[in-house]
CSV table of C-alpha atoms and ligand atoms in Angstrom, one decimal:
chain,number,residue,atom,x,y,z
A,27,MET,CA,34.5,20.1,-15.1
A,28,SER,CA,31.8,19.5,-17.2
A,29,SER,CA,28.8,18.6,-14.4
A,30,ASP,CA,28.2,21.6,-12.2
A,31,ARG,CA,27.2,19.1,-9.4
A,32,LYS,CA,30.0,19.0,-6.5
A,33,VAL,CA,32.4,16.2,-7.2
A,34,ARG,CA,31.9,14.0,-4.7
A,35,VAL,CA,33.7,10.3,-4.7
A,36,ARG,CA,33.6,6.7,-2.8
A,37,ILE,CA,36.2,4.2,-1.8
A,38,ALA,CA,34.4,0.9,-0.8
A,39,PRO,CA,36.3,-1.5,0.7
A,40,SER,CA,35.5,-4.8,1.6
A,41,PRO,CA,36.1,-6.0,5.2
A,42,THR,CA,37.8,-9.0,4.3
A,43,GLY,CA,41.3,-8.7,4.9
A,44,PRO,CA,43.8,-6.4,5.7
A,45,LEU,CA,44.2,-3.2,3.7
A,46,HIS,CA,45.5,-4.3,0.4
A,47,ILE,CA,47.5,-1.6,-1.6
A,48,GLY,CA,45.3,-1.8,-4.4
A,49,THR,CA,42.7,-0.8,-2.1
A,50,ALA,CA,44.9,2.1,-0.9
A,51,ARG,CA,45.8,3.3,-4.4
A,52,THR,CA,42.3,3.1,-5.2
A,53,ALA,CA,41.7,4.9,-2.2
A,54,LEU,CA,44.6,8.1,-3.3
A,55,PHE,CA,43.1,8.3,-7.0
A,56,ASN,CA,39.9,8.9,-5.1
A,57,TRP,CA,40.9,11.3,-2.7
A,58,LEU,CA,43.1,13.3,-5.2
A,59,PHE,CA,40.6,13.8,-7.3
A,60,ALA,CA,38.4,14.9,-4.6
A,61,ARG,CA,40.8,17.4,-3.3
A,62,ALA,CA,41.8,18.7,-6.6
A,63,ASN,CA,38.6,19.1,-7.4
A,64,GLY,CA,37.3,20.4,-4.1
A,65,GLY,CA,34.7,17.5,-3.9
A,66,ASP,CA,33.7,15.1,-1.0
A,67,PHE,CA,35.6,11.9,-0.2
A,68,ILE,CA,33.5,8.8,1.2
A,69,LEU,CA,34.4,5.6,3.1
A,70,ARG,CA,31.6,3.2,2.6
A,71,ILE,CA,32.7,-0.1,4.2
A,72,GLU,CA,31.1,-3.2,2.0
A,73,ASP,CA,30.1,-5.6,4.9
A,74,THR,CA,27.3,-7.1,3.8
A,75,ASP,CA,29.2,-10.9,2.9
A,76,GLU,CA,28.5,-11.2,6.7
A,77,GLU,CA,30.6,-14.2,6.8
A,78,ARG,CA,33.7,-13.4,5.6
A,79,SER,CA,33.5,-9.4,7.0
A,80,ASP,CA,35.3,-9.2,10.1
A,81,LYS,CA,35.4,-5.6,12.4
A,82,LYS,CA,39.3,-5.9,12.8
A,83,PHE,CA,39.9,-5.5,8.8
A,84,GLU,CA,37.9,-2.5,9.0
A,85,GLU,CA,40.0,-1.5,11.9
A,86,ASP,CA,42.9,-2.2,9.5
A,87,ILE,CA,41.3,-0.5,6.6
A,88,GLU,CA,40.4,2.9,8.8
A,89,LYS,CA,43.7,3.1,10.5
A,90,GLY,CA,45.3,2.4,6.8
A,91,LEU,CA,43.4,5.0,5.3
A,92,LYS,CA,44.0,7.6,8.5
A,93,TRP,CA,48.1,6.7,8.3
A,94,LEU,CA,48.3,7.9,4.6
A,95,GLY,CA,46.5,11.0,5.8
A,96,LEU,CA,43.6,10.3,3.5
A,97,ASN,CA,41.0,11.6,5.5
A,98,TRP,CA,37.0,11.2,4.8
A,99,ASP,CA,34.3,13.5,4.8
A,100,GLU,CA,31.4,11.1,5.4
A,101,PHE,CA,31.4,7.5,6.9
A,102,TYR,CA,28.6,4.6,5.8
A,103,ARG,CA,28.6,1.1,6.9
A,104,GLN,CA,26.3,-0.8,4.0
A,105,SER,CA,25.4,-3.6,7.0
A,106,GLU,CA,23.9,-1.0,9.0
A,107,ARG,CA,21.6,0.3,6.0
A,108,ASP,CA,19.4,-2.7,5.0
A,109,SER,CA,15.7,-1.0,5.6
A,110,ILE,CA,17.2,1.1,2.3
A,111,TYR,CA,18.3,-2.1,0.4
A,112,GLU,CA,14.6,-3.8,0.9
A,113,GLU,CA,12.6,-0.5,-0.3
A,114,TYR,CA,14.5,-0.2,-3.3
A,115,LEU,CA,14.5,-4.3,-3.7
A,116,GLY,CA,10.6,-3.6,-3.4
A,117,LYS,CA,10.5,-0.6,-5.8
A,118,LEU,CA,11.9,-2.9,-8.4
A,119,LEU,CA,9.1,-5.7,-7.4
A,120,ALA,CA,6.4,-3.3,-7.2
A,121,SER,CA,7.6,-1.9,-11.1
A,122,GLN,CA,7.7,-5.2,-12.2
A,123,LYS,CA,11.5,-4.4,-13.3
A,124,ALA,CA,12.9,-7.2,-11.1
A,125,TYR,CA,11.2,-10.6,-10.5
A,126,TYR,CA,11.5,-13.5,-8.0
A,127,CYS,CA,12.9,-16.8,-9.5
A,128,PHE,CA,12.5,-20.5,-8.4
A,129,CYS,CA,15.2,-22.1,-10.3
A,130,THR,CA,17.1,-24.9,-8.7
A,131,LYS,CA,20.8,-25.3,-9.0
A,132,ASP,CA,20.1,-28.4,-11.3
A,133,GLU,CA,17.6,-26.4,-13.7
A,134,LEU,CA,19.9,-23.4,-13.8
A,135,GLU,CA,22.8,-25.8,-14.9
A,136,GLU,CA,20.8,-28.0,-17.3
A,137,MET,CA,20.3,-24.5,-18.7
A,138,ARG,CA,23.7,-23.5,-18.7
A,139,GLN,CA,24.7,-26.9,-20.1
A,140,THR,CA,22.2,-26.6,-23.0
A,141,MET,CA,23.4,-22.9,-24.0
A,142,LEU,CA,26.7,-23.9,-24.3
A,143,THR,CA,26.4,-26.8,-26.7
A,144,GLN,CA,24.4,-24.2,-28.8
A,145,GLY,CA,27.5,-22.4,-28.8
A,146,LEU,CA,26.1,-19.5,-27.1
A,147,ALA,CA,27.5,-18.2,-24.0
A,148,PRO,CA,25.7,-19.3,-21.2
A,149,LYS,CA,22.8,-16.9,-19.1
A,150,TYR,CA,19.8,-17.1,-17.7
A,151,SER,CA,17.2,-18.2,-19.8
A,152,GLY,CA,14.5,-15.6,-18.2
A,153,LYS,CA,12.3,-18.8,-17.5
A,154,CYS,CA,10.5,-17.4,-14.5
A,155,ARG,CA,10.2,-13.9,-16.0
A,156,SER,CA,7.0,-15.2,-16.9
A,157,THR,CA,5.7,-17.1,-13.8
A,158,SER,CA,2.4,-14.1,-13.0
A,159,THR,CA,3.2,-12.0,-9.9
A,160,GLU,CA,0.0,-13.9,-7.9
A,161,GLU,CA,2.2,-17.2,-8.6
A,162,ALA,CA,5.2,-15.8,-7.3
A,163,SER,CA,3.8,-13.9,-4.1
A,164,ALA,CA,2.5,-17.3,-3.0
A,165,ARG,CA,5.1,-19.4,-4.0
A,166,VAL,CA,7.4,-16.8,-1.4
A,167,GLY,CA,4.5,-17.2,1.2
A,168,LYS,CA,4.7,-20.2,1.1
A,169,GLY,CA,8.6,-20.6,1.8
A,170,ASP,CA,10.0,-21.5,-1.7
A,171,PRO,CA,13.6,-21.1,-2.6
A,172,HIS,CA,14.5,-18.3,-4.6
A,173,VAL,CA,16.2,-15.2,-5.8
A,174,ILE,CA,15.5,-11.9,-7.1
A,175,ARG,CA,16.4,-11.0,-10.5
A,176,LEU,CA,16.5,-7.8,-12.7
A,177,LYS,CA,14.8,-8.1,-15.9
A,178,VAL,CA,18.0,-6.5,-18.0
A,179,PRO,CA,16.7,-5.2,-21.8
A,180,GLU,CA,18.4,-6.7,-24.1
A,181,VAL,CA,19.7,-3.5,-25.7
A,182,LYS,CA,23.0,-2.7,-25.9
A,183,ILE,CA,24.9,-0.3,-23.7
A,184,GLU,CA,27.6,2.3,-23.5
A,185,PHE,CA,29.2,4.4,-21.5
A,186,LYS,CA,31.8,6.7,-21.7
A,187,ASP,CA,35.2,5.8,-19.2
A,188,LEU,CA,37.4,8.6,-17.4
A,189,ILE,CA,40.6,6.8,-18.7
A,190,ARG,CA,39.4,4.2,-21.4
A,191,GLY,CA,37.0,6.0,-23.8
A,192,SER,CA,33.7,4.5,-24.6
A,193,ILE,CA,32.8,0.8,-24.1
A,194,GLU,CA,29.8,-1.4,-24.9
A,195,PHE,CA,28.2,-4.2,-23.0
A,196,ASP,CA,25.1,-6.0,-24.6
A,197,GLY,CA,22.5,-6.4,-22.3
A,198,ALA,CA,21.3,-9.7,-24.0
A,199,LEU,CA,24.4,-11.5,-23.4
A,200,ILE,CA,24.4,-10.4,-19.5
A,201,GLY,CA,20.9,-12.3,-19.0
A,202,ASP,CA,18.7,-11.2,-16.0
A,203,ILE,CA,21.1,-10.9,-13.3
A,204,ILE,CA,20.6,-11.6,-9.3
A,205,ILE,CA,20.3,-8.6,-7.1
A,206,ALA,CA,19.3,-10.6,-4.1
A,207,ARG,CA,19.6,-13.7,-2.9
A,208,ASP,CA,16.9,-15.7,-0.5
A,209,GLY,CA,15.3,-14.2,2.4
A,210,GLY,CA,16.1,-10.3,0.8
A,211,ALA,CA,19.9,-9.8,1.2
A,212,PRO,CA,20.5,-7.7,-1.6
A,213,LEU,CA,24.1,-8.6,-3.6
A,214,TYR,CA,27.0,-6.4,-4.5
A,215,ASN,CA,25.6,-5.2,-7.8
A,216,PHE,CA,22.7,-3.6,-6.5
A,217,VAL,CA,23.5,-2.1,-3.0
A,218,VAL,CA,26.5,-0.3,-4.3
A,219,THR,CA,24.2,0.9,-6.7
A,220,ILE,CA,21.8,2.1,-4.1
A,221,ASP,CA,24.5,3.7,-2.4
A,222,ASP,CA,26.1,5.4,-5.1
A,223,VAL,CA,23.6,6.9,-6.2
A,224,LEU,CA,22.0,8.1,-3.0
A,225,SER,CA,25.6,9.3,-1.4
A,226,GLU,CA,25.4,11.5,-4.4
A,227,ILE,CA,28.6,10.0,-6.2
A,228,THR,CA,29.7,11.8,-9.1
A,229,HIS,CA,32.5,9.9,-10.0
A,230,VAL,CA,32.6,5.8,-9.8
A,231,ILE,CA,37.1,5.5,-9.7
A,232,ARG,CA,37.7,1.4,-9.2
A,233,GLY,CA,39.8,-1.0,-10.2
A,234,GLU,CA,39.6,-2.2,-13.8
A,235,ASP,CA,38.6,-6.1,-12.2
A,236,HIS,CA,35.2,-3.9,-11.9
A,237,ILE,CA,34.6,-2.9,-15.8
A,238,SER,CA,32.1,-6.0,-16.2
A,239,ASN,CA,30.1,-4.9,-13.2
A,240,THR,CA,29.3,-1.3,-14.4
A,241,PRO,CA,26.6,-2.0,-17.0
A,242,LYS,CA,24.9,-4.5,-14.6
A,243,GLN,CA,24.9,-1.6,-12.7
A,244,ILE,CA,24.1,1.2,-15.3
A,245,PHE,CA,20.9,-1.6,-15.7
A,246,ILE,CA,20.1,-1.2,-12.3
A,247,MET,CA,20.4,2.5,-11.9
A,248,GLN,CA,17.8,3.0,-15.4
A,249,ALA,CA,15.4,0.6,-14.1
A,250,LEU,CA,14.9,2.7,-11.2
A,251,ASP,CA,15.7,6.4,-13.2
A,252,PHE,CA,18.6,7.2,-11.7
A,253,LYS,CA,21.0,9.7,-12.7
A,254,ILE,CA,24.1,7.5,-14.1
A,255,PRO,CA,27.4,8.7,-12.2
A,256,LYS,CA,31.0,8.8,-14.1
A,257,PHE,CA,32.6,6.3,-14.3
A,258,ALA,CA,36.9,6.1,-14.3
A,259,HIS,CA,38.7,2.5,-14.0
A,260,LEU,CA,42.2,2.8,-13.2
A,261,PRO,CA,44.2,0.3,-15.0
A,262,MET,CA,45.6,-3.0,-12.5
A,263,ILE,CA,48.5,-3.3,-10.4
A,264,LEU,CA,50.9,-5.9,-11.6
A,265,ASN,CA,53.9,-7.7,-10.6
A,266,PRO,CA,57.5,-6.8,-12.4
A,267,ASN,CA,57.1,-9.9,-14.2
A,268,LYS,CA,53.8,-8.6,-15.2
A,269,SER,CA,51.2,-11.2,-13.2
A,270,LYS,CA,48.6,-9.8,-11.2
A,271,MET,CA,49.3,-8.1,-7.8
A,272,SER,CA,46.7,-10.1,-6.0
A,273,LYS,CA,48.0,-13.1,-6.4
A,274,ARG,CA,51.1,-12.4,-4.6
A,275,SER,CA,50.9,-14.2,-1.3
A,276,ASP,CA,52.6,-12.0,0.4
A,277,SER,CA,53.6,-8.4,1.0
A,278,VAL,CA,50.0,-7.3,-0.3
A,279,SER,CA,49.1,-5.5,2.3
A,280,LEU,CA,50.1,-1.7,3.2
A,281,ASP,CA,50.8,-2.9,7.3
A,282,TYR,CA,53.5,-4.9,5.5
A,283,TYR,CA,55.1,-2.0,4.7
A,284,ILE,CA,54.3,0.1,7.4
A,285,LYS,CA,56.4,-1.8,9.3
A,286,ARG,CA,59.3,-2.4,7.3
A,287,GLY,CA,59.4,1.5,7.7
A,288,TYR,CA,58.2,2.8,4.4
A,289,THR,CA,57.1,6.8,4.9
A,290,LYS,CA,53.8,7.9,4.5
A,291,GLU,CA,55.1,10.6,2.2
A,292,ALA,CA,56.9,8.0,0.0
A,293,MET,CA,54.3,5.8,-0.2
A,294,ILE,CA,51.8,8.3,-1.5
A,295,ASN,CA,53.8,9.2,-4.1
A,296,PHE,CA,54.8,5.6,-4.8
A,297,LEU,CA,51.1,4.9,-4.9
A,298,ALA,CA,50.0,8.1,-7.1
A,299,PHE,CA,52.5,6.7,-10.1
A,300,MET,CA,51.5,3.5,-10.0
A,301,GLY,CA,49.1,4.5,-12.8
A,302,TRP,CA,49.5,8.5,-13.2
A,303,HIS,CA,52.6,10.8,-13.8
A,304,PRO,CA,52.6,14.4,-14.0
A,305,LYS,CA,52.8,16.2,-17.3
A,306,ASP,CA,56.7,17.1,-16.8
A,307,ASP,CA,59.2,14.4,-16.0
A,308,ARG,CA,59.1,14.8,-12.2
A,309,GLU,CA,59.4,11.9,-9.7
A,310,ILE,CA,59.8,13.0,-6.1
A,311,MET,CA,56.8,15.3,-4.8
A,312,ASP,CA,55.2,15.8,-1.8
A,313,VAL,CA,51.2,15.6,-1.6
A,314,ASP,CA,50.1,18.8,-2.2
A,315,GLU,CA,52.4,19.0,-5.6
A,316,ILE,CA,50.5,16.2,-6.1
A,317,ILE,CA,47.0,17.5,-5.9
A,318,LYS,CA,48.0,20.1,-8.1
A,319,GLU,CA,48.9,17.9,-10.8
A,320,PHE,CA,45.6,14.9,-10.4
A,321,ASP,CA,44.1,14.9,-13.5
A,322,LEU,CA,42.2,11.6,-14.5
A,323,GLY,CA,43.1,12.4,-18.2
A,324,ARG,CA,47.0,11.0,-17.1
A,325,VAL,CA,46.1,8.2,-15.8
A,326,GLN,CA,47.4,5.0,-18.3
A,327,LYS,CA,45.2,2.6,-19.4
A,328,GLY,CA,47.7,-0.4,-19.2
A,329,GLY,CA,49.0,-2.3,-16.2
A,330,ALA,CA,51.2,-0.4,-13.5
A,331,ILE,CA,54.1,-2.0,-11.9
A,332,PHE,CA,55.0,-2.4,-8.5
A,333,SER,CA,58.6,-3.0,-8.2
A,334,ASP,CA,60.0,-3.0,-4.5
A,335,GLU,CA,63.0,-1.8,-5.7
A,336,LYS,CA,61.2,2.1,-7.1
A,337,LEU,CA,59.4,1.8,-3.9
A,338,ASP,CA,62.8,1.8,-2.3
A,339,TRP,CA,64.0,4.4,-4.2
A,340,PHE,CA,60.9,6.7,-3.2
A,341,ASN,CA,61.4,5.6,0.2
A,342,ASN,CA,65.3,6.5,0.3
A,343,SER,CA,64.3,10.1,-1.2
A,344,HIS,CA,61.9,10.8,0.6
A,345,LEU,CA,63.9,10.2,4.0
A,346,LYS,CA,66.8,12.1,2.6
A,347,LYS,CA,64.4,15.3,2.3
A,348,MET,CA,62.5,15.0,5.2
A,349,ASP,CA,63.3,17.2,8.4
A,350,ASN,CA,65.4,15.7,11.5
A,351,LYS,CA,62.7,16.5,14.0
A,352,GLU,CA,60.2,14.9,12.2
A,353,LEU,CA,62.2,11.5,11.2
A,354,LEU,CA,63.4,11.5,14.8
A,355,LYS,CA,59.7,10.8,16.0
A,356,ILE,CA,59.3,8.1,13.4
A,357,ALA,CA,62.4,6.4,14.0
A,358,GLU,CA,62.1,6.0,17.6
A,359,ASN,CA,59.1,3.1,16.8
A,360,PHE,CA,61.9,1.0,14.7
A,361,VAL,CA,64.7,0.9,17.7
A,362,PRO,CA,64.4,-0.5,20.9
A,363,LYS,CA,62.5,2.0,24.3
A,364,SER,CA,66.1,2.1,25.7
A,365,TRP,CA,68.3,4.0,22.9
A,366,LYS,CA,68.1,7.5,22.9
A,367,LEU,CA,68.4,9.3,19.3
A,368,ASN,CA,69.9,12.5,18.3
A,369,SER,CA,69.3,14.6,15.4
A,370,ALA,CA,73.2,13.8,14.3
A,371,MET,CA,72.2,10.0,14.1
A,372,ILE,CA,69.6,10.5,12.4
A,373,ASP,CA,71.1,12.5,9.6
A,374,ALA,CA,73.9,10.5,9.2
A,375,VAL,CA,71.9,7.7,8.3
A,376,LYS,CA,69.3,9.2,6.2
A,377,GLY,CA,70.8,8.8,3.3
A,378,ARG,CA,72.1,5.2,3.8
A,379,ILE,CA,69.1,3.0,4.1
A,380,ASN,CA,65.8,2.3,2.0
A,381,HIS,CA,63.4,1.8,4.7
A,382,LEU,CA,64.0,2.7,8.8
A,383,ASP,CA,63.8,-1.1,9.6
A,384,GLU,CA,67.4,-0.8,9.0
A,385,LEU,CA,67.6,1.6,11.7
A,386,LYS,CA,68.7,-0.6,14.7
A,387,GLU,CA,71.5,-2.6,12.6
A,388,SER,CA,72.8,0.9,11.4
A,389,LEU,CA,72.6,2.6,14.7
A,390,SER,CA,73.4,0.1,16.8
A,391,PHE,CA,77.1,0.6,17.4
A,392,TYR,CA,76.2,4.4,18.9
A,393,PHE,CA,74.3,2.2,21.9
A,394,LYS,CA,76.8,-1.0,21.9
A,395,LEU,CA,80.6,-0.6,20.5
A,396,PRO,CA,80.9,-3.7,18.8
A,397,ASP,CA,84.1,-5.4,19.5
A,398,TYR,CA,86.9,-5.4,16.9
A,399,GLU,CA,90.6,-6.6,16.4
A,400,PRO,CA,93.3,-3.9,17.2
A,401,ALA,CA,94.2,-5.2,13.6
A,402,THR,CA,91.3,-3.3,12.0
A,403,LEU,CA,92.1,-0.1,13.1
A,404,ARG,CA,95.5,0.1,10.9
A,405,TRP,CA,95.0,1.3,7.1
A,406,GLN,CA,96.7,-0.6,4.7
A,407,ASP,CA,100.3,-1.2,5.9
A,408,MET,CA,100.7,1.5,9.2
A,409,ASN,CA,102.1,-0.5,11.7
A,410,PHE,CA,100.5,-0.1,15.1
A,411,GLY,CA,102.9,2.8,16.6
A,412,GLU,CA,101.8,4.7,13.6
A,413,VAL,CA,98.2,4.2,14.4
A,414,GLU,CA,99.0,5.1,18.1
A,415,LEU,CA,100.5,8.0,16.9
A,416,ASN,CA,97.9,9.0,15.3
A,417,LEU,CA,94.9,8.5,17.1
A,418,ASN,CA,96.7,10.7,19.8
A,419,LYS,CA,96.6,13.5,17.7
A,420,MET,CA,93.1,13.1,17.2
A,421,LYS,CA,92.1,12.4,20.7
A,422,ASP,CA,94.2,15.7,21.5
A,423,VAL,CA,91.8,17.7,19.0
A,424,VAL,CA,88.7,16.1,20.6
A,425,ASN,CA,89.6,17.2,23.6
A,426,GLU,CA,90.4,20.6,22.9
A,427,ALA,CA,86.7,21.0,21.0
A,428,GLU,CA,83.9,22.8,22.7
A,429,ASN,CA,81.5,20.2,25.0
A,430,ASP,CA,79.0,20.1,21.9
A,431,ILE,CA,80.7,19.5,18.9
A,432,LYS,CA,79.1,19.7,15.9
A,433,LYS,CA,80.1,18.0,13.0
A,434,LYS,CA,81.3,20.9,10.7
A,435,ASP,CA,83.7,22.8,12.9
A,436,ILE,CA,85.5,19.3,14.1
A,437,GLU,CA,85.8,18.8,10.5
A,438,ASN,CA,87.9,21.5,10.0
A,439,LYS,CA,90.0,21.2,12.8
A,440,ILE,CA,90.7,17.5,12.1
A,441,LEU,CA,91.4,18.5,8.7
A,442,GLU,CA,94.0,20.9,10.0
A,443,GLU,CA,95.9,18.7,11.8
A,444,ILE,CA,96.1,16.7,8.9
A,445,GLY,CA,97.4,19.0,6.7
A,446,GLU,CA,99.4,18.1,3.8
A,447,GLY,CA,99.5,14.3,5.5
A,448,SER,CA,97.3,11.3,4.7
A,449,LYS,CA,93.9,11.2,5.2
A,450,GLY,CA,93.1,7.4,5.6
A,451,GLU,CA,96.1,7.3,8.2
A,452,MET,CA,94.6,9.5,10.3
A,453,LEU,CA,90.6,9.0,9.7
A,454,TRP,CA,90.5,5.5,9.6
A,455,PRO,CA,92.0,4.6,12.8
A,456,LEU,CA,89.5,7.4,14.1
A,457,ARG,CA,86.1,6.1,12.5
A,458,ILE,CA,87.1,2.4,14.0
A,459,ALA,CA,87.7,3.3,17.4
A,460,LEU,CA,85.0,5.7,17.3
A,461,SER,CA,82.2,2.5,15.6
A,462,GLY,CA,84.2,-0.5,15.9
A,463,GLN,CA,83.1,-1.4,12.5
A,464,GLU,CA,84.2,-0.4,8.6
A,465,ASN,CA,81.0,1.0,7.5
A,466,SER,CA,79.8,3.9,9.2
A,467,PRO,CA,79.4,7.6,8.9
A,468,SER,CA,82.3,10.0,8.8
A,469,PRO,CA,84.3,10.2,11.9
A,470,PHE,CA,83.3,13.6,12.5
A,471,GLU,CA,79.3,12.5,12.2
A,472,ILE,CA,79.9,10.2,14.6
A,473,ILE,CA,81.6,12.4,17.1
A,474,GLU,CA,78.7,14.8,16.5
A,475,ALA,CA,76.3,12.2,17.5
A,476,LEU,CA,78.3,10.5,20.0
A,477,GLY,CA,79.2,13.8,22.1
A,478,LYS,CA,82.6,14.5,23.3
A,479,LYS,CA,82.5,12.3,26.5
A,480,GLU,CA,81.8,9.2,24.8
A,481,SER,CA,84.5,9.6,21.8
A,482,LEU,CA,87.3,10.4,24.3
A,483,LYS,CA,85.8,7.5,25.6
A,484,ARG,CA,85.9,5.2,23.1
A,485,ILE,CA,89.5,6.7,21.7
A,486,ASN,CA,91.0,6.0,24.9
A,487,LEU,CA,89.5,2.1,24.3
A,488,ALA,CA,91.3,1.9,21.1
A,489,LEU,CA,94.6,3.4,23.1
A,490,GLN,CA,94.1,0.5,25.7
A,491,LYS,CA,93.6,-1.8,22.8
A,492,LEU,CA,96.8,-0.9,21.4
A,493,GLU,CA,98.6,-1.2,24.6
A,494,VAL,CA,97.6,-5.0,25.1
A,495,LYS,CA,99.0,-5.4,21.5
A,496,GLU,CA,103.0,-6.1,23.3
A,497,THR,CA,104.4,-6.4,20.2
A,498,TYR,CA,104.1,-3.8,17.5
A,499,GLU,CA,104.2,-4.9,13.9
A,500,THR,CA,106.3,-3.7,11.8
B,601,LIG,N1,33.9,-3.7,-2.3
B,601,LIG,C1,34.3,-3.2,-3.4
B,601,LIG,C2,35.8,-4.2,-3.9
B,601,LIG,O1,36.2,-4.4,-2.6
B,601,LIG,C3,34.5,-2.4,-4.9
B,601,LIG,C4,33.2,-2.0,-4.7
B,601,LIG,C5,33.5,-0.6,-6.0
B,601,LIG,O2,34.3,-0.2,-5.9
B,601,LIG,O3,32.2,-0.5,-6.3
B,601,LIG,O4,36.5,-4.3,-4.4
């Protein structure tokens, strides 16, 4: 770290919608940077837009960040800081670095058109710069509609982006930006600047869509003699077809993914890899490993692709790795309350699903045996007599097993019974009897999950089904 100041970063979401995946990614990168550098991570709710801000979105954002485990060290809400913004607006007006502008909409449009016809990029002409302080104060006093503009110097400004390298903007092309509306309501670029500087943010890490705001904020900082933080602009998140993810109508909120049953570990891993990867070719990483490796220098410049398949792969891999007890606790939220899940059920299913909302379907046969045709019990060209014989053999093995059957033990016993015989002819009827369906875990896994009593009940039921069939086919 070149600076000896303690690292302080922030995430500054506007509560105008639920926590967006892109905001979650930005929050994660800030949090990782803070944790990797022994710094502070700050949450600042940017609720200056009264009309669009909503408490319920603020709650959703906080809930989502907590779910991800992105705990913050300090919290600010912009709507509680009006007097601070007012004070700094006053300073800028008093030092004549900002001024009141009374131009009407029509006048502004006229200026725009004139510039366009002259082949110039439109910007504010600076007309009200020359209004004297006395006249401006008198007009404000009279209630004339106005805004406050910053005097943006016509100079080039350069900043070194920690991801994108040196970036240059020309103040002459930006023009005098509006920093407060009529009635003194300060605008985005102004409040962000004040908050970032007063909360001693050392690194502003945010999406690339904010790059054009950065020179404006630097001009405001310069006008107030503020120390300028470092900047890092993260690559945009793109759909696999390279369109902007922000434009996707559904599935952009973190909550959507939480409800589908993606785990926090997979989500962190996936979001971290959206624009970053470690030095080696590791992909499945837990959060502590990521913190250890995290470095802004390894963030890519090009867009980061959001792929649902990749997310599924991350989730499947993390589910497989997860401790059964821990997974059991989360899994309970995805199945009916009356289902009593056990570790064996979870163990048998965890490698087979991509997200936990598939659990209900995958586990339902444990709780309600699906109805099936006796013919399903037949493996290839077995006849019903052979099926019955084999199921009876399996029943005896299960019957003789201890009450607390473990899959390895029952597997050994059953395989011993099969000996040189056909596995399919013995295991298929058993598996159908136990699960009532063709796709299911191995009979050994099912027996452990169901327990001895229920397993025997199901085998008996299959035998009854066979009895009902009066004539055996050959
Ligand atoms: N409130 C802004 C947003 O939600 C973030 C501003 C910033 O990071 O500077 O996009």
